[in-house]
mmCIF file of C-alpha atoms and ligand atoms in Angstrom:
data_model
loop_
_atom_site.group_PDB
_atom_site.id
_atom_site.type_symbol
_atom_site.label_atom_id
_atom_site.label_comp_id
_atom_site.label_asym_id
_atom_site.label_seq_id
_atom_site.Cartn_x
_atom_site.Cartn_y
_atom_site.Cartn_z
ATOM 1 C CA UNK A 1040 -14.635 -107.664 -40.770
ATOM 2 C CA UNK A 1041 -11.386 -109.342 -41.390
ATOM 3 C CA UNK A 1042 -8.394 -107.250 -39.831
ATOM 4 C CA UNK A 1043 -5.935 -107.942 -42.763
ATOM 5 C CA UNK A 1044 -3.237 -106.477 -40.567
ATOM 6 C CA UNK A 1045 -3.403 -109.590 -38.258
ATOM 7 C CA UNK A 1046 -3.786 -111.660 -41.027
ATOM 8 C CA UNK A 1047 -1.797 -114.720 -41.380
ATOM 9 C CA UNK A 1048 1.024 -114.694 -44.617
ATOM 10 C CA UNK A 1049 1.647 -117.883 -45.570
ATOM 11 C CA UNK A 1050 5.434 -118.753 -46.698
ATOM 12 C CA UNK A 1051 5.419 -120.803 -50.248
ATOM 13 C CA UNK A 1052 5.199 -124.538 -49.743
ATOM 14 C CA UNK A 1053 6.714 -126.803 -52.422
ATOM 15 C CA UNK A 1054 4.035 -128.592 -54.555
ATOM 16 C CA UNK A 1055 4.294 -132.665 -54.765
ATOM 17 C CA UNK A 1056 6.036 -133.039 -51.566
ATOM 18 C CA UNK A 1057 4.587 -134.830 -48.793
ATOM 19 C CA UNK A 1058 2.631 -132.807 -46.306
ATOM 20 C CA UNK A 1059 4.964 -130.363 -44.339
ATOM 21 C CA UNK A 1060 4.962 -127.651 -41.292
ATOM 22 C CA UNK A 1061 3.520 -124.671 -42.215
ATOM 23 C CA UNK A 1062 5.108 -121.694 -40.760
ATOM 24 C CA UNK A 1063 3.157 -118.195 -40.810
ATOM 25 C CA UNK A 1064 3.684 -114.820 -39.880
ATOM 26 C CA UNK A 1065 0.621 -112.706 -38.219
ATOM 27 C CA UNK A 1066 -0.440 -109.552 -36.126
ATOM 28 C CA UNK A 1067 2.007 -107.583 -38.202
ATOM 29 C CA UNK A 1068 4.942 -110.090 -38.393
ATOM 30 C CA UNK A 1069 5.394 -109.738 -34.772
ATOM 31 C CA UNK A 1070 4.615 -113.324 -34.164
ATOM 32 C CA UNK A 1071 5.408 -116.397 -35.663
ATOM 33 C CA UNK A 1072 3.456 -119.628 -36.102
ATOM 34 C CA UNK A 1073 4.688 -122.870 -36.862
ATOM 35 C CA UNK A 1074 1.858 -126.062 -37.660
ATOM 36 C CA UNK A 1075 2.824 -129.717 -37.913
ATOM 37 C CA UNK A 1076 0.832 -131.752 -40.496
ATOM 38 C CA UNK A 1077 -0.944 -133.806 -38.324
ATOM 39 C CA UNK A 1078 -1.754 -130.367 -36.282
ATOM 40 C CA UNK A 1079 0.675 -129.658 -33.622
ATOM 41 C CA UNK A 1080 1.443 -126.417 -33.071
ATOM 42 C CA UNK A 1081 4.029 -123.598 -31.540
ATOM 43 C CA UNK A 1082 3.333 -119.539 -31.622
ATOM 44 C CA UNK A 1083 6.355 -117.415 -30.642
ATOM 45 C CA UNK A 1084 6.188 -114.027 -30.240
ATOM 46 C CA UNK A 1085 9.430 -111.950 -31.651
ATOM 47 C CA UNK A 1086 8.854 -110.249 -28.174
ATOM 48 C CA UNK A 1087 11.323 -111.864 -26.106
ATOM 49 C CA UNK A 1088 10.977 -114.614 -28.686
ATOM 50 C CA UNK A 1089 8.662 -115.939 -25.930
ATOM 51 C CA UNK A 1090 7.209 -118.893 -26.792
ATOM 52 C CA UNK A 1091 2.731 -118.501 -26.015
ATOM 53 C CA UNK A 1092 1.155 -121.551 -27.223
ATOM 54 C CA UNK A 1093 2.256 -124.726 -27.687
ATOM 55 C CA UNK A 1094 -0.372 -127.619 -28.895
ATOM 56 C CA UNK A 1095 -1.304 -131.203 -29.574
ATOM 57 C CA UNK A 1096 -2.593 -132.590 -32.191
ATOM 58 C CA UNK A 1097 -5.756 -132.257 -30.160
ATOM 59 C CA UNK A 1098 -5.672 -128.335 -30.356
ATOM 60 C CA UNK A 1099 -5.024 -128.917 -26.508
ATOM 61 C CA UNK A 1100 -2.987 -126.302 -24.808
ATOM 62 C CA UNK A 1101 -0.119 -127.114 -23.290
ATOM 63 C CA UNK A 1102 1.558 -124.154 -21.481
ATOM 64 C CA UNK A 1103 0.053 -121.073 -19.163
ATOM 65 C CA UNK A 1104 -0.746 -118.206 -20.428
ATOM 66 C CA UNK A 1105 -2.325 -115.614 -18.720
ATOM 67 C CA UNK A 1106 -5.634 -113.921 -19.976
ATOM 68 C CA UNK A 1107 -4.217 -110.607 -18.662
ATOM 69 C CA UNK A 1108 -0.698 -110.921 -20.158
ATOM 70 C CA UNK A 1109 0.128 -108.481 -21.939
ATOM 71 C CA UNK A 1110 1.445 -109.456 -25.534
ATOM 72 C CA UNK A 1111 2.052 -106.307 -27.229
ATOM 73 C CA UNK A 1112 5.448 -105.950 -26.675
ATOM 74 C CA UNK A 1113 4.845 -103.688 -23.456
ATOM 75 C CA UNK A 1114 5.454 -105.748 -21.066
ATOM 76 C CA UNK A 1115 7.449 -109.594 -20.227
ATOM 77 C CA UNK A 1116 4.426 -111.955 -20.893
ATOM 78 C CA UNK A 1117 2.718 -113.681 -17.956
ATOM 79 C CA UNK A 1118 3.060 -116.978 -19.248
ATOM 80 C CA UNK A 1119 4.370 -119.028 -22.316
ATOM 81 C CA UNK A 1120 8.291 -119.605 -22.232
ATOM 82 C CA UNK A 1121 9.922 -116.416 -21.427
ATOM 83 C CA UNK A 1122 13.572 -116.387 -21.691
ATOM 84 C CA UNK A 1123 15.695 -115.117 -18.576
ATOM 85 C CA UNK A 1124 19.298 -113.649 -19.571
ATOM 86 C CA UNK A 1125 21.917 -112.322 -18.821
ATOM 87 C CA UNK A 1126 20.744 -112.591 -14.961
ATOM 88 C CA UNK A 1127 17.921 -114.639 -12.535
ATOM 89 C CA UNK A 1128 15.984 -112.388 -10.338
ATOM 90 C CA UNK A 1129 18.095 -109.378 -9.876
ATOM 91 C CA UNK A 1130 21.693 -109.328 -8.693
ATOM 92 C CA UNK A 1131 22.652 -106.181 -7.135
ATOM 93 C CA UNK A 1132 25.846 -107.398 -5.733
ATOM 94 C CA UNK A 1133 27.169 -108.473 -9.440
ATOM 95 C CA UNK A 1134 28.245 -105.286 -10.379
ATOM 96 C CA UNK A 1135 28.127 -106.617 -14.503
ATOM 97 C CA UNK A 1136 24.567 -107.023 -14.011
ATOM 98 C CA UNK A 1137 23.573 -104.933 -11.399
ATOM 99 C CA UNK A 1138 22.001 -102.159 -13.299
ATOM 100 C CA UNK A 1139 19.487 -104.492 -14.995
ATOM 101 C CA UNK A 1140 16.081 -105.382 -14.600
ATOM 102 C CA UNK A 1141 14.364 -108.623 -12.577
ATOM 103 C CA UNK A 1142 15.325 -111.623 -15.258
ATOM 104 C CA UNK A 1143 17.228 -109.663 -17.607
ATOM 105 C CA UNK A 1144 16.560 -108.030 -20.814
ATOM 106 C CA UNK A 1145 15.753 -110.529 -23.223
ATOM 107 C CA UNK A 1146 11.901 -111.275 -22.613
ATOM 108 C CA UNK A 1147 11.621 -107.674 -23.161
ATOM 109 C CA UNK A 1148 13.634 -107.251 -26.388
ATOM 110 C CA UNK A 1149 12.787 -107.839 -30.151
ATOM 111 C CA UNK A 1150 14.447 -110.434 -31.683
ATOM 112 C CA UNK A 1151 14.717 -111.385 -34.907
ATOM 113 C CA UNK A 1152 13.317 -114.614 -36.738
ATOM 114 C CA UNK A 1153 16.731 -115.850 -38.810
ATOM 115 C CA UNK A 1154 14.353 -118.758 -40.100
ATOM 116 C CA UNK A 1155 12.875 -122.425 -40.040
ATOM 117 C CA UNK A 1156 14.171 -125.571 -40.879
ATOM 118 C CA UNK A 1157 11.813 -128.748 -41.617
ATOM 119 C CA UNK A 1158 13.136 -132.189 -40.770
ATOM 120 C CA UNK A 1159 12.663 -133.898 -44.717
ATOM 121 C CA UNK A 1160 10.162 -136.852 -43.872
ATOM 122 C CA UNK A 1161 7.371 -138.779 -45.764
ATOM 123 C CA UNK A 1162 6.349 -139.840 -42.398
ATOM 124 C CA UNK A 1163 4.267 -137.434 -40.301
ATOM 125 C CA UNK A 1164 5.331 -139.093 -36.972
ATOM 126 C CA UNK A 1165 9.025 -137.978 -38.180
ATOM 127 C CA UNK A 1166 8.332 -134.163 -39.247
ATOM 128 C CA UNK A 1167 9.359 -131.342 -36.800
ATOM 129 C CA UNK A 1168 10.043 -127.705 -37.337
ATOM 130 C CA UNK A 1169 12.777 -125.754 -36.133
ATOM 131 C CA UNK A 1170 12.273 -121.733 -35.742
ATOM 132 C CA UNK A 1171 15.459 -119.547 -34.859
ATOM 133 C CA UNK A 1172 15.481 -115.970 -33.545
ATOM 134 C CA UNK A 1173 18.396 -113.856 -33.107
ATOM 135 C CA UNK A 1174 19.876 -111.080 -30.528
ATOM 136 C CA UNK A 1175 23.114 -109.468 -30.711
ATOM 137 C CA UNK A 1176 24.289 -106.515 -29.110
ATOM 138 C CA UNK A 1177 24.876 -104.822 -32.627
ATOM 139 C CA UNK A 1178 20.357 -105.298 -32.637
ATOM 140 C CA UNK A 1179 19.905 -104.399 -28.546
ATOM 141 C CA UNK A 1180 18.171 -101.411 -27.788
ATOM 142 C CA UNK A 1181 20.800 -98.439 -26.727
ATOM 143 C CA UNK A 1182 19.218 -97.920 -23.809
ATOM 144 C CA UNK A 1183 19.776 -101.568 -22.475
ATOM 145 C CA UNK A 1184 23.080 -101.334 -23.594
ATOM 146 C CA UNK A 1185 24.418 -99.157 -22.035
ATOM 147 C CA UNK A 1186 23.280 -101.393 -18.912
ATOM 148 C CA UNK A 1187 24.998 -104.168 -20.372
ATOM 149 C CA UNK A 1188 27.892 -103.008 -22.855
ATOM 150 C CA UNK A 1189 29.107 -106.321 -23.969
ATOM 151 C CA UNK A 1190 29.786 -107.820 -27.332
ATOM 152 C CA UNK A 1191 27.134 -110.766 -27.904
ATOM 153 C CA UNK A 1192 24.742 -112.582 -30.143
ATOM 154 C CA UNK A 1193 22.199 -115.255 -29.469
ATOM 155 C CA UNK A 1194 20.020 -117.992 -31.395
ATOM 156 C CA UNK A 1195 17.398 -119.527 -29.937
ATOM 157 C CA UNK A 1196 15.674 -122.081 -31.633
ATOM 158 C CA UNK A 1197 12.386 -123.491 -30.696
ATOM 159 C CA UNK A 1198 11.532 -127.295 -31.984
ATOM 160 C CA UNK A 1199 8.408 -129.017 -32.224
ATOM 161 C CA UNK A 1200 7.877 -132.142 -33.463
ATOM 162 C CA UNK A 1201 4.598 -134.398 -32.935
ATOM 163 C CA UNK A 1202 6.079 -135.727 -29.651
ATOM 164 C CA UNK A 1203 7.463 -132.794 -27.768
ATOM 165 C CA UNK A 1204 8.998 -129.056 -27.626
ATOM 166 C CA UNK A 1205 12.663 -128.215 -27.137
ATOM 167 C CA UNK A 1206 14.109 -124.992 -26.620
ATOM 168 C CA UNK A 1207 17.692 -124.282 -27.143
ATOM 169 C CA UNK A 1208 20.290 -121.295 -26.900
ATOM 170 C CA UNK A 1209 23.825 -120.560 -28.263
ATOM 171 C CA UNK A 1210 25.321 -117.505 -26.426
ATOM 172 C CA UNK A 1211 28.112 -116.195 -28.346
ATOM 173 C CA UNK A 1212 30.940 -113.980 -26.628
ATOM 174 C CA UNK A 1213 31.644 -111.492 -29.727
ATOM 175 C CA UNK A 1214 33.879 -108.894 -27.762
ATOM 176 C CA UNK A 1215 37.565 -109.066 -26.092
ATOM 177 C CA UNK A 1216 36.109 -109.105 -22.676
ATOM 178 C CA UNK A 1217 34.792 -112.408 -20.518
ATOM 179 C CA UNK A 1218 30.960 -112.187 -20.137
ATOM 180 C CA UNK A 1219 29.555 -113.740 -16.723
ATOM 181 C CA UNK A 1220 25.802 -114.635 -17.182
ATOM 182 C CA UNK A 1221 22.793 -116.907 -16.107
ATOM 183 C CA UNK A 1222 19.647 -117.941 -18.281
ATOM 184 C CA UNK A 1223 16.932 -119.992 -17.626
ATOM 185 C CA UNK A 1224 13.830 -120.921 -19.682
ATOM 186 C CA UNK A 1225 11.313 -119.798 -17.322
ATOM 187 C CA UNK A 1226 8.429 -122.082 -18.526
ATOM 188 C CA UNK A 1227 4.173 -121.901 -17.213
ATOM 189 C CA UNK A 1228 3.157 -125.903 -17.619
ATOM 190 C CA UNK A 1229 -0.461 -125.833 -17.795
ATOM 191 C CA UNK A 1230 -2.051 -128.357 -15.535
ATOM 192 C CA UNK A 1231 -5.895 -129.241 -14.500
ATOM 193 C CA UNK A 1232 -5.130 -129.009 -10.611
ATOM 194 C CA UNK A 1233 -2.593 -128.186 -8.832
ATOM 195 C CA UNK A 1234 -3.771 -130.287 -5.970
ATOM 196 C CA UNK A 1235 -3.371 -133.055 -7.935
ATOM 197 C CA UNK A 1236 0.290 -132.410 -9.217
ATOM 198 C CA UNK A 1237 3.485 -134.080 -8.056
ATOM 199 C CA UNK A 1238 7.115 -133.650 -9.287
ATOM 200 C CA UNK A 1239 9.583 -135.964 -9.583
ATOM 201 C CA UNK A 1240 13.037 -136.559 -10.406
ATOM 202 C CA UNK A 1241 14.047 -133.842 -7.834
ATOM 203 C CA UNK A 1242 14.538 -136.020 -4.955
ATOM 204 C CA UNK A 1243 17.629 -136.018 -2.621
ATOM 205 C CA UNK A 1244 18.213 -132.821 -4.455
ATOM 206 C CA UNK A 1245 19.360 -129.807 -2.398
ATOM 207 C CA UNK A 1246 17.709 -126.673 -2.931
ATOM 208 C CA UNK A 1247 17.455 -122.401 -2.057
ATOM 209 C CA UNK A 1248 13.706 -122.124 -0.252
ATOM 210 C CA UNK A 1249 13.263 -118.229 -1.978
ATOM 211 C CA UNK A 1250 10.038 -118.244 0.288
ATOM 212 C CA UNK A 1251 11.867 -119.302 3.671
ATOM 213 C CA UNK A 1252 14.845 -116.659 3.587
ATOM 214 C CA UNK A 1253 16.653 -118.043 0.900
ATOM 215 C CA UNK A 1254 17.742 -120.910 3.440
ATOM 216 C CA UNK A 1255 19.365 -123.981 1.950
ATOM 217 C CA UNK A 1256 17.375 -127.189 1.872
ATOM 218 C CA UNK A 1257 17.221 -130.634 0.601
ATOM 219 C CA UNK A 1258 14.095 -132.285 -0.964
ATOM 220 C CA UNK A 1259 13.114 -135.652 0.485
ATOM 221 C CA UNK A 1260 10.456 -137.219 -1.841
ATOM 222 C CA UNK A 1261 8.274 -136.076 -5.068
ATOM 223 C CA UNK A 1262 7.641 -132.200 -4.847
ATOM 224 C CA UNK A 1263 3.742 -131.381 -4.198
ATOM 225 C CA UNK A 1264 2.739 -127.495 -3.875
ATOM 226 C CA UNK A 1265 0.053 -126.239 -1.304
ATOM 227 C CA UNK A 1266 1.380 -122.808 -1.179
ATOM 228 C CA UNK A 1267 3.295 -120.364 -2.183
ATOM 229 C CA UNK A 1268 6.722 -122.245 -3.617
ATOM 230 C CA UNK A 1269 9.720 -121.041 -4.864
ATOM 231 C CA UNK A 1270 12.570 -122.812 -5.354
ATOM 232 C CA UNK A 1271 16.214 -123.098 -7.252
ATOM 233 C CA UNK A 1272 16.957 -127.137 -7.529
ATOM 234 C CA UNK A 1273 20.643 -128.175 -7.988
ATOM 235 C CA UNK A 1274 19.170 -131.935 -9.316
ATOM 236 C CA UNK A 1275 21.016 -134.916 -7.387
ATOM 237 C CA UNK A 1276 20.896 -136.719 -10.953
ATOM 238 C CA UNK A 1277 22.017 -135.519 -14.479
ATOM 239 C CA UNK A 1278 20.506 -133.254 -16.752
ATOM 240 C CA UNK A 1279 19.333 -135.847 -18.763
ATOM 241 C CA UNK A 1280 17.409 -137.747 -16.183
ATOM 242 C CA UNK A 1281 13.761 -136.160 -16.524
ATOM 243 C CA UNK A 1282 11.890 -134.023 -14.103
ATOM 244 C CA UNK A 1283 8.429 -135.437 -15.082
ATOM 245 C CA UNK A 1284 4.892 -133.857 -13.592
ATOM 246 C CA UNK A 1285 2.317 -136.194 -12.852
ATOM 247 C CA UNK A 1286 -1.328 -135.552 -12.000
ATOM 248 C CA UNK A 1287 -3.208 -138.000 -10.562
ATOM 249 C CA UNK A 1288 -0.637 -140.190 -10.527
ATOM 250 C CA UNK A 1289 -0.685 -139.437 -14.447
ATOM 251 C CA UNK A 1290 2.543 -138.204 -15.885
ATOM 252 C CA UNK A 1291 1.462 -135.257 -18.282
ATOM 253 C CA UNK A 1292 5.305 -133.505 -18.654
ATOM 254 C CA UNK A 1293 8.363 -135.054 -18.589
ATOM 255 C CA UNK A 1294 11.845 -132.210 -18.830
ATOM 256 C CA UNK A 1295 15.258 -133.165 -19.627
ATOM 257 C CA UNK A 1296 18.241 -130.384 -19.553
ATOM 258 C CA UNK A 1297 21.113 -130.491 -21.679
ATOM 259 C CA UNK A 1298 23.830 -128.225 -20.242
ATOM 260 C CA UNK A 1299 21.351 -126.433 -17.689
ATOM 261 C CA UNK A 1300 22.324 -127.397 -13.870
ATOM 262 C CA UNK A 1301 19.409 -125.912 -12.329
ATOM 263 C CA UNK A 1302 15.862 -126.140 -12.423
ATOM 264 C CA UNK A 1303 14.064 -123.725 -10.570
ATOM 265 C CA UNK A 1304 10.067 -124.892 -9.242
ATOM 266 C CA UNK A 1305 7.528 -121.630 -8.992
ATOM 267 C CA UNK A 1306 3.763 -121.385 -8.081
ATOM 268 C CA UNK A 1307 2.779 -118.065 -6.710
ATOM 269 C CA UNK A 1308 -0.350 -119.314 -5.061
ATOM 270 C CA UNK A 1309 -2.952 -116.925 -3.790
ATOM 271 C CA UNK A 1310 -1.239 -113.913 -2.272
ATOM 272 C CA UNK A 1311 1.090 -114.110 -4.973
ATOM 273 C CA UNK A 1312 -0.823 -114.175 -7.830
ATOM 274 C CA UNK A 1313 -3.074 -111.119 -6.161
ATOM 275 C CA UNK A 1314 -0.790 -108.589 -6.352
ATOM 276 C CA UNK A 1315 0.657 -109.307 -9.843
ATOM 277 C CA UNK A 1316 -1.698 -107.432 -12.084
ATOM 278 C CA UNK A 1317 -0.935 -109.056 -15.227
ATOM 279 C CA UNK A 1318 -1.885 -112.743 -13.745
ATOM 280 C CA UNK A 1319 -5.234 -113.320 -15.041
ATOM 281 C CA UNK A 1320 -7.612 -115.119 -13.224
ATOM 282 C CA UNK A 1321 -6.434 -114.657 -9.470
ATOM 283 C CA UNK A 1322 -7.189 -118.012 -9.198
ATOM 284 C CA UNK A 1323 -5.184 -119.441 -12.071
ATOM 285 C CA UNK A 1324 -1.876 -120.541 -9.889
ATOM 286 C CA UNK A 1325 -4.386 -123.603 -9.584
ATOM 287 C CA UNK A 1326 -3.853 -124.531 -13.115
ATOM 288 C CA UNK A 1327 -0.009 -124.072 -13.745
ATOM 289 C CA UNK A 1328 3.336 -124.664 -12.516
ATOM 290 C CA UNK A 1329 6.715 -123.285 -13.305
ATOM 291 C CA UNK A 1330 9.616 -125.712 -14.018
ATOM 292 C CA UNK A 1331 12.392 -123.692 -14.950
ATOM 293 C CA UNK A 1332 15.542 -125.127 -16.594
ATOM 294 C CA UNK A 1333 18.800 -122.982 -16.276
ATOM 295 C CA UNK A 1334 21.746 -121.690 -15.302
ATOM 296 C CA UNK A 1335 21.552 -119.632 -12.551
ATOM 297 C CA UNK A 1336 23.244 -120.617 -9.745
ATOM 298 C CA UNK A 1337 26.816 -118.568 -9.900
ATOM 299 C CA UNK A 1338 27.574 -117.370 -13.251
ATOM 300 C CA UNK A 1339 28.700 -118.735 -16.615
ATOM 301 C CA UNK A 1340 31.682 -117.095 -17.965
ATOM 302 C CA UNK A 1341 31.987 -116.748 -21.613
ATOM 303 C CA UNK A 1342 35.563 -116.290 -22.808
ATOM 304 C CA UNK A 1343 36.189 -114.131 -26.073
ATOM 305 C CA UNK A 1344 35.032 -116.528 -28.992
ATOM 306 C CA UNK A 1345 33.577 -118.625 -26.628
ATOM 307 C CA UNK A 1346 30.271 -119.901 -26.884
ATOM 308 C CA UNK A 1347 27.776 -121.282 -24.207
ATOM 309 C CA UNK A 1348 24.396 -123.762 -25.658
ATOM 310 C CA UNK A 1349 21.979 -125.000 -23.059
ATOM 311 C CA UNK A 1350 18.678 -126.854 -23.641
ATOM 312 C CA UNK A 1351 15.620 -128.169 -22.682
ATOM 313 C CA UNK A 1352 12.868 -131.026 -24.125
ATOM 314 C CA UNK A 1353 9.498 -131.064 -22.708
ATOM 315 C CA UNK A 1354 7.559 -134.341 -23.725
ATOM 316 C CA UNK A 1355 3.694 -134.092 -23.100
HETATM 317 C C1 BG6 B 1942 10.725 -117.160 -10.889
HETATM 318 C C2 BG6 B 1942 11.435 -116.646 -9.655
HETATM 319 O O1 BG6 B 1942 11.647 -117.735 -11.754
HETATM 320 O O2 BG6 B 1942 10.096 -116.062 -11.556
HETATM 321 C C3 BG6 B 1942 10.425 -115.939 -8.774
HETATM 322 O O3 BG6 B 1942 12.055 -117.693 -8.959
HETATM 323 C C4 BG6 B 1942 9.707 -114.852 -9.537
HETATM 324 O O4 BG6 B 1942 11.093 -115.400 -7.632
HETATM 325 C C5 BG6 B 1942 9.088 -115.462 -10.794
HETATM 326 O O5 BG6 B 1942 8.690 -114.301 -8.710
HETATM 327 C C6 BG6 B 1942 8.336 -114.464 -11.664
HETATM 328 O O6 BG6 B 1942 9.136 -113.380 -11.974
HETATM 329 P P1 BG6 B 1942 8.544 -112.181 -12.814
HETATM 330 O O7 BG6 B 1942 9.646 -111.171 -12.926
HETATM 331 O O8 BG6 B 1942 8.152 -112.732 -14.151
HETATM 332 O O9 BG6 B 1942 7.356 -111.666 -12.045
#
C-alpha cells in the first residue's frame, strides 16, 4: 500500500513552457526534492538542510550516504553534505563556542525551505534549480541558544544544474555584538575504490595531520589514502583553482571554493569506521572520501550588519 504520508506533492508547473525542474516535497515535507528535465537530481533534507542525494542524468549517485544514517531528524546524517557551523570539531578553548557540540548546531537543526528559483531556459543543457533554506536565531531551538545567544540568520542555497552542484551560505550578523565562527561543507564523495583515488590540487600545501598529534605538515605530491586520514589543508593556490579526485587516473570530481580557505581531507578507514555506529557497511570508507571546503582555521568575525558568503562547486 501506498504510504500517502511520504507521498511526493508536486508544486504547480506552468503549462506551454518548455520543460522545467520539478521541485517536490515528501516524507511529510521534511525533505525536499529538486529534478532537472533531462533527470538530474538533488534531495535535501530540512534536517540540517543536509544535502543526501545528488544524481546524474544516469540516476548515478554521486555522494555517500550511509545505509545506517539516520535521517529522521535524530541524529547528524552519516553522509550527504552536512553543514558544520558556528564551529569545526569542538573548541573548548573558544569560550563563544565552547559549550557546543562536535561541528556545531546546524546539521542538527530544522531549517526552513524559503524557496526555489529556476534559471528561465529553452535549452535543457542551460536549466538549473536553486533551493534556499533558512536559520535564524529568532527559528533556533531554545535550548541551543542559550549555548549560542547571538543574533543571526542564514541562507543556504543548494544549485544543481546538468553539469554540477554548488552549495552556498550567507551568514548574517543580526545583533550589536561581533560573532566569531567557522563553517565548512563537510561533503561524503562517493567513489568505486579508494585504492584507486588520488587528489590533486593540494600540493605544496601545508597542512594539520589530526591523526599524527595535530602536527603541522606540508603535502608533497597528489594526496592518496591507505589509512586512516585526517587532515585541514590551507591550499598553496586560490580558491578557485580546483581540488579534482581522480580514480584510475580518471578525474570523477573536480571542487572549487569561493571565499572558503580551507579544505579539510577525511577517510576514517577501518578502525574508524568500526566504532561509529551509524557508518553502514564497516567496510564502506572504501567507497568515499571527504573533501571538505571551509572556514575553519581561526575564526571569522562577523561585525554587526555584517555578512559572511562562502561557496563551493563540485563538477562530476
Ligand atoms: C571531519 C573531521 O571533518 O569530520 C574529523 O576532521 C571527524 O575529525 C569527521 O571525525 C566526522 O565528524 P562527525 O562528528 O560527523 O563524526
Amino acid at each position: 500500500m501506498v504510504d500517502r504520508r511520504n507521498r511526493p506533492t508536486a508544486l504547480a508547473t506552468t503549462p506551454g513552457l518548455p520543460p522545467q525542474p520539478q521541485v517536490n516535497f515528501s516524507h511529510e515535507n521534511s525533505r525536499v526534492t529538486a529534478v532537472l528535465p533531462a533527470g538530474e537530481s538533488v534531495e535535501v533534507l530540512l534536517y540540517g538542510a543536509t544535502v543526501i542525494s545528488w544524481k546524474n542524468r544516469f540516476g548515478i549517485e554521486k555522494l555517500w550516504l550511509s545505509d545506517a544514517a539516520k535521517l529522521d531528524g535524530s541524529k547528524a546524517v552519516r553522509g550527504g553534505i552536512p553543514l558544520v557551523f558556528p564551529v569545526f570539531g569542538t573548541a573548548p578553548d573558544h569560550a563563544a563556542t565552547s559549550k557546543l557540540p562536535q561541528h556545531g548546531f546546524a546539521r542538527n537543526s530544522r531549517w526552513e525551505f524559503l524557496g526555489k528559483s529556476s534559471s528561465e531556459s529553452a535549452s535543457p543543457s542551460d536549466i538549473s534549480v536553486k533551493l534556499d533554506f533558512g536559520l535564524s536565531s529568532a527559528t533556533l531551538d531554545d535550548q541551543v541558544k542559550s549555548l549560542w545567544p547571538y543574533t543571526f540568520s542564514i541562507i543556504y542555497s543548494v544549485t544543481l544544474t546538468p553539469e554540477n552542484l554548488s552549495t552556498s551560505i550567507v551568514v548574517t550578523n543580526d545583533g550589536n555584538q561581533p560573532i566569531e565562527f567557522q563553517t565548512l561543507m563537510h561533503t561524503y564523495l562517493r567513489v568505486e575504490d579508494i585504492s584507486k583515488i588520488q587528489v590533486t590540487g593540494l600540493e605544496e600545501s601545508d597542512y594539520v595531520d589530526k591523526v599524527d598529534a595535530a602536527k603541522e605538515k606540508k603535502q608533497s605530491g597528489a594526496v592518496t589514502i591507505a589509512g586512516e586520514v585526517d587532515r585541514v589543508y590551507s591550499p598553496a593556490k586560490g580558491p578557485s583553482s580546483p581540488v579534482v579526485v581522480t580514480e584510475d587516473g580518471e578525474t570523477v570530481f573536480s571542487i572549487v571554493r569561493d571565499n572558503l580557505k580551507d579544505v579539510v581531507v577525511w577517510n576514517p578507514w577501518t578502525d574508524k569506521a568500526a566504532g561509529m555506529g551509524d557508518f553502514e557497511p564497516k567496510d564502506g570508507f572504501k567507497n568515499m572520501i571527504c573533501i571538505e571546503a571551509g572556514s575553519v582555521k581561526g575564526w571569522i568575525t562577523l561585525d554587526p550588519s555584517d555578512a559572511f558568503e562562502g561557496a563551493q562547486t563540485i563538477s562530476d
